Amino acid sequence: MERMNSISPKCNELKHKYDACFNDWFAERFLKGDSEDVCQPIFQLYQECVKKALAEQNIDSSEIDRNIIGTDKDKGNSNSVMLRPVMPIELLAASSFCRMEPSDQSASSAARFDNLEQSLEALIENTRQLCMVASDFQASSQSVLNQKLQAITNGLQDLDSKKSKFHDVKVPIELLEYVDSGKNPQLYTRDCIERTVAKNKELNSKIDQYKKFRCMLLSELTEEFPKETIQYRTIREYPSRP
């Protein structure tokens, strides 16, 4: 799948390095319980590059670094722009989870998921850029804001047009609840496996107990009703005999 470029061509190399670092960290560290952010140095370099690019476009990025959690802006007012944060990790992980198909899937079937991921990434990137522009809006940013709003509208329309291609994909409601609560979607798979293993142990224990009970019952019946028990076992073992 073609890599998505940064807001500025000058930052493409840093963005691709960070994307590669993040993908490796997410798969090899985060999913295995190691939450240490080893990509932070690259991210800081990329962030500085983006800020410089925004400054060249006369977009003030100072609002991005401001902590508004718990302040009046966080609580919201009628004059502020309220945007719901987008969580690309959860969305992309969820879309990857839906990609579980038989190993003999056709190329066209695989391509539809690649295309969906690309559309999601584009929508997330446009939404992120819109947040940056809207965080400290100025009159000179109006054209950029309009472009991002139009890009997001087109992205949503594109996703809506693709929905007919995924009617056969079933996503558990519990998985969406994991994403909404900010949990790693991969935890859903782990929890399902753990519940299955526990249930399997429980059923195996019951089966073993029933087998022991059957042996004990036959033993007692043989002592009390030897002739009838022999006939019963003969019928059970050789049902075709007269």
CSV table of N, CA and C in Angstrom, one decimal, residues 21 29 33 74 85 91 129 163 166 173 178 200-201 214 232 242:
chain,number,residue,atom,x,y,z
A,21,CYS,N,9.0,3.2,12.5
A,21,CYS,CA,9.4,3.0,13.9
A,21,CYS,C,8.1,2.6,14.7
A,29,ARG,N,6.6,-4.5,20.4
A,29,ARG,CA,6.7,-4.1,21.8
A,29,ARG,C,5.4,-3.9,22.5
A,33,GLY,N,3.4,-6.0,25.7
A,33,GLY,CA,3.4,-5.5,27.0
A,33,GLY,C,4.4,-4.4,27.3
A,74,ASP,N,-11.6,23.0,27.7
A,74,ASP,CA,-11.9,21.6,27.7
A,74,ASP,C,-13.3,21.3,28.0
A,85,PRO,N,-11.4,14.0,19.4
A,85,PRO,CA,-10.1,13.4,19.1
A,85,PRO,C,-10.2,12.1,18.3
A,91,LEU,N,-8.3,2.8,15.4
A,91,LEU,CA,-9.1,2.6,14.2
A,91,LEU,C,-8.3,1.7,13.3
A,129,GLN,N,-5.1,17.3,10.7
A,129,GLN,CA,-4.7,18.6,10.1
A,129,GLN,C,-5.8,19.7,10.4
A,163,LYS,N,-19.2,0.7,1.8
A,163,LYS,CA,-19.8,-0.1,2.8
A,163,LYS,C,-20.5,-1.4,2.2
A,166,PHE,N,-18.4,-4.7,2.2
A,166,PHE,CA,-18.0,-5.3,3.5
A,166,PHE,C,-19.2,-5.9,4.2
A,173,ILE,N,-19.6,-6.8,18.5
A,173,ILE,CA,-20.0,-5.6,19.3
A,173,ILE,C,-19.0,-5.4,20.4
A,178,TYR,N,-14.4,-2.3,23.1
A,178,TYR,CA,-13.0,-2.1,23.5
A,178,TYR,C,-12.4,-0.9,22.9
A,200,ASN,N,-12.9,-24.7,27.8
A,200,ASN,CA,-12.4,-26.0,27.3
A,200,ASN,C,-12.0,-26.9,28.5
A,201,LYS,N,-11.3,-26.3,29.4
A,201,LYS,CA,-10.8,-27.0,30.6
A,201,LYS,C,-12.0,-27.5,31.4
A,214,ARG,N,-19.4,-43.4,34.9
A,214,ARG,CA,-19.8,-44.5,34.1
A,214,ARG,C,-19.1,-45.8,34.5
A,232,TYR,N,-26.2,-56.1,28.6
A,232,TYR,CA,-26.2,-54.6,28.2
A,232,TYR,C,-24.9,-54.3,27.5
A,242,PRO,N,-27.6,-60.5,17.0
A,242,PRO,CA,-29.0,-60.8,17.4
A,242,PRO,C,-29.1,-61.0,18.9
